[in-house]
């Protein structure tokens, strides 16, 4: 069965394509290469023995989206990763984010509602919870006002899908709210490829470890947490990828309880910034050069997932430890700087 993966050459997308192909799905990737490299296709092929179909295209062109769905009229499901994700950039360029993350979503849904039955998986984020009042965060925790246009696109994106599902019973959708995806495939043939200076913690750590960056800035150590640094739920990207296959399979098997569902994807374990640094030092045998600086505006104190719903309903559980994830991130960093 053919599955479309938009943004399939990106970090989470490429790992998901691998898991889909390992499960026997035929994958069609759509990517505009704005934040990905075509060479990722070779990595996917080296791992799975199969090259996915690749359509280089920008989904902001509505006529191209229509043409795509005409060409591929035998699609079993679609996993939609393609989106912009830099919080700071979204503040500078809100319209780019609304067009890329919401305009495109509307175009795809307009095509899906024409079908007799459609299965749709959406990349959402734990950012929709803002600073949740209680930990761990369950799916019923309230959605808080977004801190950035990026965060808003995830909230509004979910609303667009939910509203569309209400009046289109043949459209079946699952929004997956990711916590913090890190790491790389164990083959180290694919991994994260941040362009420019990484905004996220783990690629910044590994780039500092390899000598590409001088020093990691730890954004604040006076938070109300055990060691004063912020706490997040770091999940191995391969675990996350497998959750997409489980979610898709749920829709294909028509096992979903309603035609719009939401799941948290995390490990359930919170780790502080200092714990992530310690983990890096353990698995790499290197001391990391870091300095505590001012807090970063917009950071929440802590966020980690209640994983019960994903465990029980999707039948999926994250398996990798923080050390496993950090080890794979470090192996990958060493490989790409070779
Ligand atoms: C960030 C976004 C989130 C988005 C996610 C996508 C913010 C506020 N949140 O999540 O909306 O969904 O990326 O990948 O930008 N840290 C440092 N030094 C660094 C980088 C990070 O100390 O150089 C700390 C941060 O303060 C935070 C933790 O590391 O406590 C994780 O940061 P990051 O990787 O940017 O993820 P989030 O902020 O959780």
Tab-separated table of C-alpha atoms and ligand atoms in Angstrom:
chain	number	residue	atom	x	y	z
A	1	UNK	CA	0.000	0.000	0.000
A	2	UNK	CA	1.263	3.501	-0.882
A	3	UNK	CA	1.805	5.971	1.951
A	4	UNK	CA	2.666	9.601	1.312
A	5	UNK	CA	5.163	11.184	3.675
A	6	UNK	CA	5.464	14.959	3.303
A	7	UNK	CA	8.745	16.270	4.644
A	8	UNK	CA	10.000	12.705	4.339
A	9	UNK	CA	13.635	13.742	3.953
A	10	UNK	CA	13.654	15.664	7.239
A	11	UNK	CA	14.765	14.418	10.636
A	12	UNK	CA	11.616	12.691	11.907
A	13	UNK	CA	10.263	12.126	8.394
A	14	UNK	CA	13.266	10.113	7.182
A	15	UNK	CA	13.265	7.850	10.245
A	16	UNK	CA	9.543	7.275	9.750
A	17	UNK	CA	10.044	6.372	6.084
A	18	UNK	CA	12.544	3.705	7.198
A	19	UNK	CA	10.075	2.201	9.681
A	20	UNK	CA	7.261	2.277	7.102
A	21	UNK	CA	9.412	0.510	4.515
A	22	UNK	CA	10.526	-2.019	7.120
A	23	UNK	CA	6.833	-2.795	7.668
A	24	UNK	CA	6.304	-3.328	3.945
A	25	UNK	CA	4.637	-0.040	2.996
A	26	UNK	CA	5.482	1.617	-0.310
A	27	UNK	CA	6.446	5.210	0.420
A	28	UNK	CA	6.094	8.340	-1.699
A	29	UNK	CA	8.091	11.225	-0.243
A	30	UNK	CA	7.211	14.842	-0.945
A	31	UNK	CA	9.878	17.336	0.093
A	32	UNK	CA	10.919	20.760	-1.187
A	33	UNK	CA	14.466	20.327	0.200
A	34	UNK	CA	14.188	23.640	2.058
A	35	UNK	CA	15.549	22.025	5.203
A	36	UNK	CA	16.726	18.639	3.959
A	37	UNK	CA	19.238	17.039	1.629
A	38	UNK	CA	18.383	14.729	-1.253
A	39	UNK	CA	21.255	12.457	-0.123
A	40	UNK	CA	19.016	11.307	2.730
A	41	UNK	CA	17.347	9.102	0.099
A	42	UNK	CA	20.588	7.131	-0.178
A	43	UNK	CA	20.681	6.637	3.586
A	44	UNK	CA	17.105	5.342	3.553
A	45	UNK	CA	17.958	2.981	0.705
A	46	UNK	CA	21.113	1.749	2.456
A	47	UNK	CA	19.098	0.846	5.570
A	48	UNK	CA	16.004	-0.663	3.967
A	49	UNK	CA	17.327	-1.875	0.615
A	50	UNK	CA	14.648	0.156	-1.116
A	51	UNK	CA	14.551	3.654	-2.526
A	52	UNK	CA	11.278	5.407	-1.867
A	53	UNK	CA	9.550	7.315	-4.657
A	54	UNK	CA	10.577	10.962	-4.356
A	55	UNK	CA	8.604	13.960	-5.618
A	56	UNK	CA	10.473	17.231	-5.138
A	57	UNK	CA	7.771	19.796	-4.749
A	58	UNK	CA	6.594	22.767	-2.759
A	59	UNK	CA	3.183	22.125	-1.275
A	60	UNK	CA	2.440	25.853	-1.116
A	61	UNK	CA	1.534	25.584	-4.786
A	62	UNK	CA	-2.111	24.453	-4.650
A	63	UNK	CA	-2.195	23.400	-8.302
A	64	UNK	CA	0.759	21.071	-7.659
A	65	UNK	CA	-1.000	19.543	-4.649
A	66	UNK	CA	-4.059	18.868	-6.823
A	67	UNK	CA	-1.908	17.408	-9.598
A	68	UNK	CA	-0.103	15.177	-7.098
A	69	UNK	CA	-3.327	13.648	-5.801
A	70	UNK	CA	-4.514	13.116	-9.379
A	71	UNK	CA	-1.300	11.306	-10.255
A	72	UNK	CA	-1.312	9.179	-7.108
A	73	UNK	CA	-4.954	8.169	-6.815
A	74	UNK	CA	-4.189	4.933	-4.964
A	75	UNK	CA	-2.877	6.383	-1.721
A	76	UNK	CA	-3.622	4.500	1.504
A	77	UNK	CA	-2.579	7.174	3.961
A	78	UNK	CA	-0.621	10.360	4.452
A	79	UNK	CA	1.791	11.397	7.187
A	80	UNK	CA	2.269	15.146	7.107
A	81	UNK	CA	5.600	16.368	8.509
A	82	UNK	CA	6.392	19.153	6.048
A	83	UNK	CA	6.414	22.367	8.077
A	84	UNK	CA	8.690	25.076	9.422
A	85	UNK	CA	9.744	24.635	13.037
A	86	UNK	CA	12.052	27.384	14.260
A	87	UNK	CA	10.379	29.298	17.061
A	88	UNK	CA	12.499	32.462	16.721
A	89	UNK	CA	12.147	32.600	12.934
A	90	UNK	CA	8.370	32.269	13.271
A	91	UNK	CA	8.286	35.481	15.327
A	92	UNK	CA	10.218	37.274	12.547
A	93	UNK	CA	8.285	35.732	9.644
A	94	UNK	CA	4.776	34.889	10.860
A	95	UNK	CA	3.202	34.832	7.396
A	96	UNK	CA	5.767	32.334	6.140
A	97	UNK	CA	4.805	30.070	9.048
A	98	UNK	CA	1.068	30.482	8.552
A	99	UNK	CA	1.376	29.809	4.823
A	100	UNK	CA	3.744	26.873	5.161
A	101	UNK	CA	2.199	25.203	8.183
A	102	UNK	CA	-1.493	26.061	7.745
A	103	UNK	CA	-2.053	26.967	4.077
A	104	UNK	CA	-0.482	23.684	2.994
A	105	UNK	CA	-2.489	21.738	5.572
A	106	UNK	CA	-5.716	23.163	4.125
A	107	UNK	CA	-4.689	22.229	0.561
A	108	UNK	CA	-3.979	18.639	1.585
A	109	UNK	CA	-7.222	18.287	3.539
A	110	UNK	CA	-9.165	19.704	0.584
A	111	UNK	CA	-7.869	16.783	-1.458
A	112	UNK	CA	-8.441	14.180	1.259
A	113	UNK	CA	-12.104	15.063	1.785
A	114	UNK	CA	-12.743	14.165	-1.857
A	115	UNK	CA	-11.796	10.560	-1.103
A	116	UNK	CA	-14.067	7.738	0.016
A	117	UNK	CA	-11.839	7.129	2.996
A	118	UNK	CA	-8.638	8.860	4.067
A	119	UNK	CA	-6.111	8.296	6.857
A	120	UNK	CA	-4.116	11.325	7.962
A	121	UNK	CA	-1.378	11.683	10.585
A	122	UNK	CA	-0.390	15.187	11.700
A	123	UNK	CA	2.875	16.275	13.348
A	124	UNK	CA	1.897	18.287	16.380
A	125	UNK	CA	3.875	19.278	19.442
A	126	UNK	CA	3.722	19.325	23.216
A	127	UNK	CA	4.157	23.059	22.742
A	128	UNK	CA	0.321	23.214	22.564
A	129	UNK	CA	0.218	22.644	26.350
A	130	UNK	CA	2.470	25.633	27.135
A	131	UNK	CA	3.422	25.390	30.814
A	132	UNK	CA	1.015	22.667	31.896
A	133	UNK	CA	-0.275	22.917	35.458
A	134	UNK	CA	0.468	19.306	36.358
A	135	UNK	CA	3.079	16.734	35.371
A	136	UNK	CA	3.108	14.345	33.627
A	137	UNK	CA	1.006	15.921	30.868
A	138	UNK	CA	-2.049	13.984	29.745
A	139	UNK	CA	-3.863	14.562	26.458
A	140	UNK	CA	-6.725	16.178	28.356
A	141	UNK	CA	-4.495	18.945	29.760
A	142	UNK	CA	-5.762	22.300	28.469
A	143	UNK	CA	-4.221	23.872	25.393
A	144	UNK	CA	-2.632	27.167	26.481
A	145	UNK	CA	-2.272	30.362	24.428
A	146	UNK	CA	0.675	29.891	22.075
A	147	UNK	CA	3.955	31.691	22.818
A	148	UNK	CA	4.925	32.028	19.147
A	149	UNK	CA	3.464	31.889	15.633
A	150	UNK	CA	5.110	28.459	15.306
A	151	UNK	CA	3.274	27.187	18.403
A	152	UNK	CA	0.079	28.769	17.123
A	153	UNK	CA	0.344	26.887	13.825
A	154	UNK	CA	0.311	23.602	15.744
A	155	UNK	CA	-2.754	24.616	17.791
A	156	UNK	CA	-4.679	26.006	14.832
A	157	UNK	CA	-3.532	23.085	12.679
A	158	UNK	CA	-5.135	20.687	15.156
A	159	UNK	CA	-8.331	22.783	15.148
A	160	UNK	CA	-8.483	22.807	11.347
A	161	UNK	CA	-8.214	19.013	11.283
A	162	UNK	CA	-10.708	18.507	14.102
A	163	UNK	CA	-13.273	20.871	12.496
A	164	UNK	CA	-12.829	19.138	9.139
A	165	UNK	CA	-13.242	15.680	10.682
A	166	UNK	CA	-16.526	16.757	12.330
A	167	UNK	CA	-18.191	17.197	8.953
A	168	UNK	CA	-16.271	14.557	6.975
A	169	UNK	CA	-16.762	11.190	8.605
A	170	UNK	CA	-14.669	9.485	5.916
A	171	UNK	CA	-11.620	11.501	7.012
A	172	UNK	CA	-9.745	9.789	9.841
A	173	UNK	CA	-6.987	11.748	11.521
A	174	UNK	CA	-4.555	11.440	14.390
A	175	UNK	CA	-2.541	14.362	15.759
A	176	UNK	CA	0.691	13.261	17.420
A	177	UNK	CA	2.040	15.653	20.020
A	178	UNK	CA	5.795	15.128	20.129
A	179	UNK	CA	7.884	15.905	23.153
A	180	UNK	CA	11.618	16.393	22.350
A	181	UNK	CA	12.847	14.082	19.563
A	182	UNK	CA	16.611	13.396	19.547
A	183	UNK	CA	19.141	10.804	18.384
A	184	UNK	CA	19.763	9.028	15.109
A	185	UNK	CA	19.206	5.668	13.448
A	186	UNK	CA	21.500	2.976	14.926
A	187	UNK	CA	23.020	2.378	11.457
A	188	UNK	CA	24.080	6.074	11.543
A	189	UNK	CA	23.056	6.299	7.904
A	190	UNK	CA	20.433	8.929	8.724
A	191	UNK	CA	20.137	11.452	11.562
A	192	UNK	CA	19.531	15.111	12.297
A	193	UNK	CA	21.058	17.650	9.888
A	194	UNK	CA	20.508	21.100	11.381
A	195	UNK	CA	21.214	23.960	8.997
A	196	UNK	CA	23.310	26.729	10.559
A	197	UNK	CA	23.525	27.146	14.318
A	198	UNK	CA	21.295	24.553	16.012
A	199	UNK	CA	18.486	25.987	18.142
A	200	UNK	CA	17.787	22.709	19.923
A	201	UNK	CA	19.768	21.415	22.850
A	202	UNK	CA	21.070	18.049	21.680
A	203	UNK	CA	22.548	19.021	18.289
A	204	UNK	CA	24.136	22.009	20.027
A	205	UNK	CA	25.694	19.667	22.582
A	206	UNK	CA	27.065	17.235	19.991
A	207	UNK	CA	28.409	20.086	17.827
A	208	UNK	CA	30.139	21.519	20.900
A	209	UNK	CA	31.496	18.071	21.747
A	210	UNK	CA	33.021	17.706	18.272
A	211	UNK	CA	34.539	21.202	18.413
A	212	UNK	CA	32.262	22.948	15.926
A	213	UNK	CA	30.920	25.250	18.652
A	214	UNK	CA	32.993	26.747	21.398
A	215	UNK	CA	30.588	26.423	24.287
A	216	UNK	CA	27.015	25.452	25.102
A	217	UNK	CA	24.934	28.117	26.818
A	218	UNK	CA	22.626	26.617	29.434
A	219	UNK	CA	19.590	28.867	29.488
A	220	UNK	CA	19.051	29.471	33.200
A	221	UNK	CA	19.681	27.422	36.341
A	222	UNK	CA	17.276	29.186	38.668
A	223	UNK	CA	14.096	27.380	37.631
A	224	UNK	CA	11.997	25.610	40.258
A	225	UNK	CA	13.359	22.153	39.345
A	226	UNK	CA	15.715	19.847	41.232
A	227	UNK	CA	18.939	21.247	39.725
A	228	UNK	CA	17.473	24.561	38.555
A	229	UNK	CA	17.576	23.792	34.812
A	230	UNK	CA	14.521	23.129	32.632
A	231	UNK	CA	13.107	19.637	32.347
A	232	UNK	CA	12.022	18.007	29.059
A	233	UNK	CA	11.034	14.573	27.801
A	234	UNK	CA	13.699	13.501	25.281
A	235	UNK	CA	12.501	10.720	23.006
A	236	UNK	CA	14.597	8.694	20.566
A	237	UNK	CA	13.593	9.533	16.995
A	238	UNK	CA	13.308	5.847	16.051
A	239	UNK	CA	10.833	5.266	18.896
A	240	UNK	CA	8.920	8.286	17.630
A	241	UNK	CA	9.012	6.976	14.056
A	242	UNK	CA	7.571	3.635	15.164
A	243	UNK	CA	4.693	5.458	16.857
A	244	UNK	CA	3.749	6.915	13.459
A	245	UNK	CA	3.510	3.438	11.984
A	246	UNK	CA	1.356	2.319	14.935
A	247	UNK	CA	-0.936	5.348	14.524
A	248	UNK	CA	-1.252	4.829	10.787
A	249	UNK	CA	-1.975	1.127	11.238
A	250	UNK	CA	-4.714	2.001	13.745
A	251	UNK	CA	-6.435	4.131	11.100
A	252	UNK	CA	-5.923	1.617	8.297
A	253	UNK	CA	-7.375	-1.160	10.474
A	254	UNK	CA	-10.284	1.168	11.326
A	255	UNK	CA	-9.620	0.635	15.022
A	256	UNK	CA	-9.879	4.324	15.914
A	257	UNK	CA	-12.520	5.271	18.490
A	258	UNK	CA	-13.383	8.527	16.757
A	259	UNK	CA	-12.291	10.057	13.455
A	260	UNK	CA	-10.062	12.596	15.214
A	261	UNK	CA	-7.706	11.445	17.949
A	262	UNK	CA	-4.737	12.943	19.770
A	263	UNK	CA	-1.756	11.186	21.359
A	264	UNK	CA	1.250	12.367	23.337
A	265	UNK	CA	4.533	10.853	22.208
A	266	UNK	CA	7.192	10.909	24.882
A	267	UNK	CA	9.043	8.564	27.222
A	268	UNK	CA	7.257	9.716	30.352
A	269	UNK	CA	10.573	10.617	31.946
A	270	UNK	CA	11.698	14.192	32.480
A	271	UNK	CA	15.400	15.075	32.197
A	272	UNK	CA	17.006	18.388	33.067
A	273	UNK	CA	19.463	20.202	30.827
A	274	UNK	CA	22.277	19.240	33.212
A	275	UNK	CA	21.187	15.596	33.121
A	276	UNK	CA	21.345	15.658	29.318
A	277	UNK	CA	24.866	17.117	29.511
A	278	UNK	CA	25.877	14.410	32.006
A	279	UNK	CA	24.441	11.743	29.745
A	280	UNK	CA	26.451	13.149	26.833
A	281	UNK	CA	29.619	13.106	28.946
A	282	UNK	CA	28.955	9.497	29.981
A	283	UNK	CA	28.430	8.125	26.492
A	284	UNK	CA	31.138	10.194	24.767
A	285	UNK	CA	33.778	10.098	27.492
A	286	UNK	CA	34.247	13.839	26.842
A	287	UNK	CA	33.832	16.829	29.137
A	288	UNK	CA	31.431	19.360	27.672
A	289	UNK	CA	32.308	23.027	27.757
A	290	UNK	CA	29.217	24.848	28.986
A	291	UNK	CA	28.250	27.997	30.799
A	292	UNK	CA	25.034	28.978	32.539
A	293	UNK	CA	23.534	32.134	31.024
A	294	UNK	CA	20.224	34.023	31.223
A	295	UNK	CA	16.937	32.215	30.774
A	296	UNK	CA	15.656	31.975	27.172
A	297	UNK	CA	12.382	33.865	26.783
A	298	UNK	CA	9.391	31.594	26.213
A	299	UNK	CA	10.916	28.451	27.763
A	300	UNK	CA	8.584	26.446	29.969
A	301	UNK	CA	9.949	25.107	33.258
A	302	UNK	CA	9.105	21.494	32.649
A	303	UNK	CA	7.249	19.275	30.202
A	304	UNK	CA	7.071	15.498	30.190
A	305	UNK	CA	4.446	13.173	28.862
A	306	UNK	CA	1.885	10.958	30.448
A	307	UNK	CA	2.340	8.001	28.118
A	308	UNK	CA	-0.579	5.874	29.260
A	309	UNK	CA	-2.884	6.645	26.334
A	310	UNK	CA	-0.221	5.941	23.712
A	311	UNK	CA	0.842	2.780	25.570
A	312	UNK	CA	-2.675	1.402	26.037
A	313	UNK	CA	-4.481	2.589	22.938
A	314	UNK	CA	-1.734	2.673	20.307
A	315	UNK	CA	0.071	-0.272	21.872
A	316	UNK	CA	3.314	1.637	21.523
A	317	UNK	CA	6.013	2.434	24.064
A	318	UNK	CA	9.308	4.306	23.784
A	319	UNK	CA	12.132	1.836	24.455
A	320	UNK	CA	15.381	3.821	24.344
A	321	UNK	CA	16.937	5.416	27.412
A	322	UNK	CA	18.393	8.919	27.428
A	323	UNK	CA	21.890	7.398	27.237
A	324	UNK	CA	20.894	5.288	24.193
A	325	UNK	CA	19.563	8.385	22.467
A	326	UNK	CA	22.583	10.524	23.332
A	327	UNK	CA	24.953	7.768	22.194
A	328	UNK	CA	23.260	7.584	18.789
A	329	UNK	CA	23.279	11.399	18.490
A	330	UNK	CA	27.002	11.405	19.260
A	331	UNK	CA	27.775	8.515	16.864
A	332	UNK	CA	25.942	10.435	14.145
A	333	UNK	CA	27.769	13.690	14.854
A	334	UNK	CA	31.122	11.905	14.640
A	335	UNK	CA	30.147	10.251	11.391
A	336	UNK	CA	29.020	13.403	9.599
A	337	UNK	CA	32.155	15.335	10.627
A	338	UNK	CA	34.474	12.544	9.466
B	1	LIG	C1	11.626	23.860	21.177
B	1	LIG	C2	10.482	24.785	21.000
B	1	LIG	C3	9.223	23.976	20.776
B	1	LIG	C4	9.393	23.135	19.528
B	1	LIG	C5	10.639	22.303	19.621
B	1	LIG	C6	10.885	21.761	18.240
B	1	LIG	C7	11.027	26.802	22.291
B	1	LIG	C8	10.717	27.609	23.488
B	1	LIG	N1	10.359	25.650	22.155
B	1	LIG	O1	11.358	23.018	22.308
B	1	LIG	O2	8.136	24.834	20.600
B	1	LIG	O3	8.283	22.298	19.361
B	1	LIG	O4	11.769	23.081	20.004
B	1	LIG	O5	12.103	21.134	18.139
B	1	LIG	O6	11.838	27.176	21.496
B	1	LIG	N2	18.675	24.741	25.904
B	1	LIG	C9	19.845	25.275	26.423
B	1	LIG	N3	20.798	25.700	25.540
B	1	LIG	C10	20.654	25.624	24.180
B	1	LIG	C11	19.447	25.075	23.659
B	1	LIG	C12	18.480	24.648	24.553
B	1	LIG	O7	20.019	25.363	27.628
B	1	LIG	O8	21.556	26.054	23.449
B	1	LIG	C13	17.646	24.258	26.842
B	1	LIG	C14	16.327	24.988	26.706
B	1	LIG	O9	16.289	26.085	27.563
B	1	LIG	C15	15.351	23.881	27.106
B	1	LIG	C16	16.012	22.596	26.674
B	1	LIG	O10	17.385	22.911	26.509
B	1	LIG	O11	15.215	23.851	28.492
B	1	LIG	C17	15.470	22.052	25.378
B	1	LIG	O12	15.488	23.054	24.413
B	1	LIG	P1	15.113	22.803	22.884
B	1	LIG	O13	15.904	21.669	22.361
B	1	LIG	O14	15.203	24.106	22.171
B	1	LIG	O15	13.616	22.286	22.944
B	1	LIG	P2	12.302	22.984	23.560
B	1	LIG	O16	12.570	24.349	24.029
B	1	LIG	O17	11.741	22.054	24.544
